[in-house]
Amino acid sequence: MIKAFYKSPDHDFNLVCGDTFDLLPQFSFQFDMIFADPPYFLSSGGISIQSGKVVCVDKGDWDKSMSQEDVNAFNMRWLSLCRDKLKDNGTIWISGTYHNIFSVADSLTRLGYKILNVITWAKTNPPPNISCRYFTYSTEFVIWARKSAKVPHYYNYELMKHINGEKQMTDVWRLPAIAPWEKSCGKHPTQKPLGLLCRVIMASTQPGAWILDPFAGSSTTGIAANLLGRRFLGIEREAEFANISRARREEIDDVKTFKNYRRKIPDIARAEEGQPDCLVCREEVAQRLPFLL
């Protein structure tokens, strides 16, 4: 039996600590959406700039460099497991850089997913390139795919258009990287900003949807989901990051903090102007929760 590492009082945030390859096969539940930020396999002694200081970019054993064959096998394995846990009309989002995103795209195609878009996330505040021998790395990619080529997916076109000043939203998103206020409980080395996850969730789910993150990290996916009235299951291998996740979720139990976080995310303010019903509060969602753990 799967044991929760942490679950919120109203069961809208569930976290399991362990290996996603071991745990995912044990779930019979299927999800409306999956967001995954898998390892990029970049930890090989490189350096970068953070807060004006030169730092090593090694992130941990989970991100150690592997051969291309091993990377491909890794991506095929977890994407196959995720496909089984996705509803027929569900979609999956996967973030990456050029180091891993081509392998992910190939694996998606081989497994029968239909790629819908490849979002280019253009960071408005990228770190400098200290070698001065390349263009500054300022983008990441987020693939959006649905489970099947033949089953339609959900896309809130009107909301995305409204957020974008009543113009069709393109596949280039200019959003800042993680802000200092998002690290109040500690920092994950590859933590994604809440603004990015909120846009992803609002675009492709409805209130009350179940969202899975198989590499949860510090659970930005779960925090964004709960801010928007969605439900979350995360799987995280490292206890250090699972503890940060729990602290982050407990932090937004405070009503003032919850509302403050929503105010800090521009897309939420715009959504409240255009489609407030897409932002059902988690208290309303809790009234109809099927318990997962």
Short mmCIF file of C-alpha atoms in Angstrom, two decimals:
data_model
loop_
_atom_site.label_atom_id
_atom_site.label_comp_id
_atom_site.label_asym_id
_atom_site.label_seq_id
_atom_site.Cartn_x
_atom_site.Cartn_y
_atom_site.Cartn_z
CA MET A 1 0.00 0.00 0.00
CA ILE A 2 1.25 3.47 -0.91
CA LYS A 3 1.84 5.69 2.11
CA ALA A 4 1.64 9.47 1.82
CA PHE A 5 4.67 11.48 2.91
CA TYR A 6 2.30 14.41 3.37
CA LYS A 7 -1.28 15.27 2.53
CA SER A 8 -3.08 18.53 3.16
CA PRO A 9 -6.04 18.65 5.54
CA ASP A 10 -8.52 18.82 2.64
CA HIS A 11 -6.60 16.21 0.57
CA ASP A 12 -6.01 18.51 -2.39
CA PHE A 13 -2.22 18.18 -2.04
CA ASN A 14 -0.76 14.67 -1.79
CA LEU A 15 2.94 13.92 -1.76
CA VAL A 16 4.68 10.54 -1.88
CA CYS A 17 8.40 10.17 -1.21
CA GLY A 18 10.06 7.52 -3.35
CA ASP A 19 11.10 6.51 -6.84
CA THR A 20 8.52 7.34 -9.49
CA PHE A 21 9.38 4.13 -11.37
CA ASP A 22 8.42 2.08 -8.31
CA LEU A 23 5.37 4.08 -7.26
CA LEU A 24 3.55 5.00 -10.47
CA PRO A 25 2.70 1.38 -11.40
CA GLN A 26 0.92 1.04 -8.05
CA PHE A 27 -1.66 3.73 -8.87
CA SER A 28 -4.89 2.73 -10.61
CA PHE A 29 -5.99 6.38 -10.72
CA GLN A 30 -5.80 8.47 -13.91
CA PHE A 31 -5.08 12.19 -14.08
CA ASP A 32 -6.40 15.11 -16.12
CA MET A 33 -2.95 16.62 -16.59
CA ILE A 34 0.69 15.80 -15.94
CA PHE A 35 3.53 18.26 -15.59
CA ALA A 36 7.03 16.82 -15.53
CA ASP A 37 10.40 18.49 -15.07
CA PRO A 38 12.63 15.43 -15.49
CA PRO A 39 16.40 15.45 -14.96
CA TYR A 40 18.33 17.24 -17.70
CA PHE A 41 21.46 15.18 -16.86
CA LEU A 42 23.71 18.25 -16.76
CA SER A 43 25.67 17.69 -13.53
CA SER A 44 29.19 17.24 -14.83
CA GLY A 45 31.17 19.94 -13.05
CA GLY A 46 29.93 23.02 -14.94
CA ILE A 47 29.73 26.53 -13.49
CA SER A 48 27.30 29.46 -13.70
CA ILE A 49 26.47 32.80 -12.08
CA GLN A 50 23.98 33.13 -9.22
CA SER A 51 23.47 36.38 -7.32
CA GLY A 52 26.68 37.70 -8.84
CA LYS A 53 28.78 34.73 -7.70
CA VAL A 54 30.36 31.89 -9.67
CA VAL A 55 28.78 28.61 -8.52
CA CYS A 56 28.95 24.96 -9.51
CA VAL A 57 25.83 23.83 -11.34
CA ASP A 58 25.97 20.21 -10.16
CA LYS A 59 22.57 19.48 -8.69
CA GLY A 60 22.85 15.98 -7.28
CA ASP A 61 23.29 12.34 -8.16
CA TRP A 62 19.82 12.33 -9.76
CA ASP A 63 21.12 14.74 -12.44
CA LYS A 64 24.49 13.12 -13.23
CA SER A 65 25.39 12.96 -16.91
CA MET A 66 24.50 9.74 -18.76
CA SER A 67 25.06 8.36 -22.22
CA GLN A 68 22.52 9.31 -24.87
CA GLU A 69 21.32 5.72 -24.99
CA ASP A 70 20.65 5.77 -21.25
CA VAL A 71 18.89 9.13 -21.48
CA ASN A 72 16.63 7.81 -24.24
CA ALA A 73 15.81 4.68 -22.24
CA PHE A 74 15.06 6.76 -19.14
CA ASN A 75 12.65 9.01 -21.05
CA MET A 76 10.89 6.11 -22.75
CA ARG A 77 10.38 4.41 -19.41
CA TRP A 78 8.85 7.26 -17.42
CA LEU A 79 6.76 8.57 -20.33
CA SER A 80 5.31 5.10 -20.85
CA LEU A 81 4.30 4.93 -17.19
CA CYS A 82 2.78 8.40 -17.35
CA ARG A 83 0.74 7.58 -20.45
CA ASP A 84 -0.97 4.79 -18.54
CA LYS A 85 -1.87 7.25 -15.76
CA LEU A 86 -3.30 9.91 -18.07
CA LYS A 87 -7.00 10.11 -18.90
CA ASP A 88 -7.87 9.54 -22.55
CA ASN A 89 -8.48 13.27 -23.04
CA GLY A 90 -5.59 14.30 -20.79
CA THR A 91 -2.45 16.22 -21.66
CA ILE A 92 1.15 16.23 -20.49
CA TRP A 93 3.67 19.08 -20.28
CA ILE A 94 7.42 18.39 -20.10
CA SER A 95 10.07 21.04 -19.55
CA GLY A 96 13.66 20.83 -20.72
CA THR A 97 16.57 22.35 -22.58
CA TYR A 98 18.27 21.24 -25.76
CA HIS A 99 20.16 18.68 -23.65
CA ASN A 100 17.10 16.46 -23.18
CA ILE A 101 14.10 17.87 -25.01
CA PHE A 102 14.80 16.17 -28.35
CA SER A 103 14.96 12.79 -26.65
CA VAL A 104 11.68 13.57 -24.87
CA ALA A 105 9.99 14.57 -28.15
CA ASP A 106 11.17 11.39 -29.88
CA SER A 107 9.93 9.25 -26.98
CA LEU A 108 6.53 10.96 -27.01
CA THR A 109 6.10 10.22 -30.70
CA ARG A 110 7.19 6.61 -30.35
CA LEU A 111 4.72 6.03 -27.51
CA GLY A 112 1.72 7.37 -29.44
CA TYR A 113 1.31 10.80 -27.87
CA LYS A 114 0.39 13.72 -30.15
CA ILE A 115 2.61 16.78 -29.69
CA LEU A 116 0.45 19.92 -29.66
CA ASN A 117 3.00 22.70 -29.09
CA VAL A 118 6.58 23.30 -28.12
CA ILE A 119 6.53 26.37 -25.90
CA THR A 120 9.64 28.51 -25.82
CA TRP A 121 9.96 30.03 -22.37
CA ALA A 122 12.03 33.19 -22.88
CA LYS A 123 13.33 34.22 -19.47
CA THR A 124 13.24 37.96 -18.88
CA ASN A 125 16.04 37.74 -16.29
CA PRO A 126 18.52 35.03 -17.41
CA PRO A 127 21.91 34.54 -15.72
CA PRO A 128 24.91 35.80 -17.72
CA ASN A 129 27.15 33.54 -19.77
CA ILE A 130 30.48 33.72 -17.94
CA SER A 131 32.59 32.11 -20.69
CA CYS A 132 31.65 34.80 -23.23
CA ARG A 133 32.07 32.18 -25.96
CA TYR A 134 28.37 31.50 -26.59
CA PHE A 135 25.09 33.36 -26.78
CA THR A 136 23.57 33.69 -23.31
CA TYR A 137 21.26 30.80 -22.47
CA SER A 138 17.92 32.47 -21.86
CA THR A 139 15.29 29.92 -22.88
CA GLU A 140 13.83 26.61 -21.90
CA PHE A 141 11.29 24.53 -23.78
CA VAL A 142 8.02 23.03 -22.61
CA ILE A 143 6.42 20.37 -24.79
CA TRP A 144 2.64 20.08 -24.63
CA ALA A 145 1.19 16.77 -25.84
CA ARG A 146 -2.04 14.85 -25.53
CA LYS A 147 -2.39 11.15 -24.86
CA SER A 148 -3.95 10.21 -28.17
CA ALA A 149 -4.00 11.63 -31.67
CA LYS A 150 -7.75 10.97 -31.99
CA VAL A 151 -9.19 12.05 -28.63
CA PRO A 152 -9.70 15.84 -28.26
CA HIS A 153 -8.00 17.68 -25.40
CA TYR A 154 -9.09 20.63 -23.27
CA TYR A 155 -7.67 24.06 -24.07
CA ASN A 156 -9.01 27.30 -22.58
CA TYR A 157 -8.40 29.37 -25.69
CA GLU A 158 -10.51 32.34 -24.59
CA LEU A 159 -8.71 32.68 -21.27
CA MET A 160 -5.26 32.52 -22.86
CA LYS A 161 -6.36 35.13 -25.38
CA HIS A 162 -7.65 37.39 -22.59
CA ILE A 163 -4.43 37.03 -20.60
CA ASN A 164 -2.53 38.03 -23.74
CA GLY A 165 -4.37 41.34 -24.23
CA GLU A 166 -7.18 39.84 -26.35
CA LYS A 167 -4.70 38.52 -28.91
CA GLN A 168 -4.04 34.85 -29.66
CA MET A 169 -1.33 33.61 -27.31
CA THR A 170 1.74 32.40 -29.18
CA ASP A 171 4.12 29.59 -28.32
CA VAL A 172 6.74 32.07 -27.05
CA TRP A 173 6.17 32.98 -23.40
CA ARG A 174 8.18 35.84 -21.91
CA LEU A 175 8.15 35.14 -18.21
CA PRO A 176 10.67 35.78 -15.42
CA ALA A 177 12.61 33.00 -13.74
CA ILE A 178 11.94 32.15 -10.10
CA ALA A 179 11.54 35.15 -7.77
CA PRO A 180 13.06 35.44 -4.27
CA TRP A 181 9.63 35.24 -2.57
CA GLU A 182 9.15 31.75 -4.06
CA LYS A 183 12.13 30.44 -2.07
CA SER A 184 10.83 31.30 1.39
CA CYS A 185 10.86 27.63 2.47
CA GLY A 186 14.11 26.67 0.73
CA LYS A 187 15.18 26.27 -2.86
CA HIS A 188 15.27 23.39 -5.29
CA PRO A 189 18.14 23.74 -7.82
CA THR A 190 15.80 23.42 -10.81
CA GLN A 191 12.73 25.07 -9.29
CA LYS A 192 10.28 26.50 -11.83
CA PRO A 193 8.41 29.78 -11.25
CA LEU A 194 4.79 29.72 -10.13
CA GLY A 195 3.86 32.03 -13.01
CA LEU A 196 4.87 29.41 -15.56
CA LEU A 197 2.98 26.60 -13.85
CA CYS A 198 -0.14 28.71 -13.32
CA ARG A 199 -0.33 29.48 -17.03
CA VAL A 200 0.13 25.81 -17.93
CA ILE A 201 -2.59 24.72 -15.51
CA MET A 202 -5.10 27.39 -16.48
CA ALA A 203 -4.59 26.66 -20.17
CA SER A 204 -5.22 22.93 -19.98
CA THR A 205 -7.40 22.07 -16.96
CA GLN A 206 -10.68 23.01 -15.34
CA PRO A 207 -11.28 23.61 -11.59
CA GLY A 208 -11.14 20.40 -9.59
CA ALA A 209 -8.82 18.65 -12.06
CA TRP A 210 -6.29 16.12 -10.77
CA ILE A 211 -2.68 16.94 -11.68
CA LEU A 212 0.32 14.61 -11.41
CA ASP A 213 3.98 15.57 -11.15
CA PRO A 214 6.23 12.46 -11.25
CA PHE A 215 9.39 14.49 -10.43
CA ALA A 216 7.85 16.90 -7.95
CA GLY A 217 10.98 18.57 -6.56
CA SER A 218 9.74 21.33 -4.25
CA SER A 219 6.21 20.93 -5.68
CA THR A 220 5.75 24.18 -7.57
CA THR A 221 3.20 22.25 -9.63
CA GLY A 222 1.21 21.44 -6.50
CA ILE A 223 1.34 24.96 -5.09
CA ALA A 224 0.16 26.40 -8.41
CA ALA A 225 -2.58 23.76 -8.61
CA ASN A 226 -3.90 24.61 -5.16
CA LEU A 227 -3.74 28.36 -5.79
CA LEU A 228 -6.04 27.71 -8.77
CA GLY A 229 -8.44 25.23 -7.16
CA ARG A 230 -6.94 22.06 -8.68
CA ARG A 231 -5.82 18.87 -6.92
CA PHE A 232 -2.32 17.46 -6.87
CA LEU A 233 -0.31 14.29 -6.47
CA GLY A 234 3.47 14.60 -6.47
CA ILE A 235 6.17 11.96 -6.34
CA GLU A 236 9.61 13.03 -5.10
CA ARG A 237 12.61 10.81 -4.42
CA GLU A 238 14.63 13.16 -2.21
CA ALA A 239 13.36 13.68 1.35
CA GLU A 240 15.04 17.10 1.49
CA PHE A 241 12.84 18.40 -1.32
CA ALA A 242 9.75 16.60 -0.04
CA ASN A 243 10.17 18.51 3.24
CA ILE A 244 10.39 21.80 1.33
CA SER A 245 7.20 20.82 -0.50
CA ARG A 246 5.38 20.22 2.76
CA ALA A 247 6.54 23.56 4.16
CA ARG A 248 5.43 25.39 1.02
CA ARG A 249 1.98 23.81 1.15
CA GLU A 250 1.58 24.56 4.85
CA GLU A 251 2.63 28.15 4.16
CA ILE A 252 -0.43 28.78 1.96
CA ASP A 253 -2.79 27.46 4.63
CA ASP A 254 -2.48 31.01 5.90
CA VAL A 255 -5.21 32.95 4.09
CA LYS A 256 -3.13 36.13 3.83
CA THR A 257 -0.21 34.25 2.27
CA PHE A 258 -2.56 32.43 -0.11
CA LYS A 259 -4.08 35.69 -1.34
CA ASN A 260 -0.70 37.42 -1.47
CA TYR A 261 0.73 34.70 -3.71
CA ARG A 262 -2.22 34.97 -6.05
CA ARG A 263 -1.74 38.75 -6.25
CA LYS A 264 1.91 38.31 -7.21
CA ILE A 265 1.09 36.23 -10.30
CA PRO A 266 -0.08 38.52 -13.14
CA ASP A 267 -1.93 35.80 -15.07
CA ILE A 268 -4.18 35.13 -12.08
CA ALA A 269 -5.18 38.79 -11.82
CA ARG A 270 -5.99 38.86 -15.53
CA ALA A 271 -7.93 35.60 -15.28
CA GLU A 272 -10.03 36.98 -12.43
CA GLU A 273 -11.03 39.84 -14.72
CA GLY A 274 -11.97 37.57 -17.62
CA GLN A 275 -12.96 34.13 -16.30
CA PRO A 276 -13.20 34.09 -12.49
CA ASP A 277 -14.94 30.70 -12.66
CA CYS A 278 -11.68 29.12 -13.83
CA LEU A 279 -10.15 29.92 -10.42
CA VAL A 280 -12.45 28.08 -8.03
CA CYS A 281 -11.02 28.27 -4.51
CA ARG A 282 -9.70 25.05 -3.03
CA GLU A 283 -12.36 25.14 -0.29
CA GLU A 284 -15.03 24.62 -2.97
CA VAL A 285 -13.04 21.85 -4.63
CA ALA A 286 -12.68 20.03 -1.30
CA GLN A 287 -16.43 19.53 -1.12
CA ARG A 288 -16.27 16.96 -3.94
CA LEU A 289 -12.87 15.34 -3.43
CA PRO A 290 -12.36 11.65 -4.12
CA PHE A 291 -9.49 10.71 -1.80
CA LEU A 292 -6.40 9.49 -3.57
CA LEU A 293 -4.28 8.37 -0.60
#
